[in-house]
Amino acid sequence: MIYPLAGLIFGALFGAFRAKLRGGKVKDLLQWGAAFAIMFGLIGLFALIFIERSYVSG
């Protein structure tokens, strides 16, 4: 459960930081943070599913 949450947090911070480096305003920081949070959260979700299916025996 930690991988999607970590992806959301890291993605939001990374997106906001990237927008700030490019001279973005507050709305730009929020939009880029949300977009990267969704993207990294989905990557974390797929990683969690892969790990659960690979290592947990049924």
XYZ file of C-alpha atoms in Angstrom:
58
model
C 0.000 0.000 0.000
C 2.974 2.318 0.445
C 4.083 2.390 -3.195
C 1.072 4.295 -4.610
C 1.110 6.721 -1.680
C 4.832 7.333 -2.047
C 4.312 7.813 -5.775
C 1.606 10.400 -5.160
C 3.716 12.394 -2.724
C 6.927 12.180 -4.737
C 5.084 13.007 -7.965
C 3.402 16.065 -6.488
C 6.672 17.395 -5.127
C 8.573 16.642 -8.317
C 5.917 18.233 -10.531
C 5.726 21.382 -8.430
C 9.520 21.642 -8.317
C 9.748 21.228 -12.079
C 7.116 23.918 -12.666
C 8.911 26.258 -10.245
C 12.186 25.811 -12.133
C 10.433 26.822 -15.338
C 9.073 29.996 -13.741
C 5.508 28.851 -13.152
C 2.917 30.600 -11.055
C 0.869 28.959 -8.274
C -1.699 27.459 -10.663
C 1.097 25.987 -12.779
C 2.645 24.403 -9.700
C -0.695 22.872 -8.725
C -1.429 21.571 -12.218
C 2.016 20.038 -12.744
C 1.989 18.632 -9.223
C -1.377 16.968 -9.804
C -0.361 15.552 -13.178
C 2.878 14.063 -11.871
C 1.151 12.789 -8.731
C -1.381 10.879 -10.835
C 1.307 9.495 -13.107
C 3.639 8.379 -10.298
C 0.712 7.084 -8.247
C -0.328 4.829 -11.130
C 3.237 3.605 -11.544
C 3.306 2.803 -7.820
C -0.028 1.003 -8.095
C 1.195 -1.197 -10.929
C 4.411 -1.892 -9.013
C 2.355 -2.933 -5.977
C 0.180 -5.244 -8.078
C 3.247 -6.799 -9.695
C 4.954 -7.352 -6.341
C 1.833 -8.801 -4.726
C 1.239 -11.235 -7.566
C 4.882 -12.264 -7.769
C 5.725 -12.920 -4.125
C 2.473 -13.819 -2.405
C 1.550 -17.458 -2.814
C -2.099 -18.323 -3.035
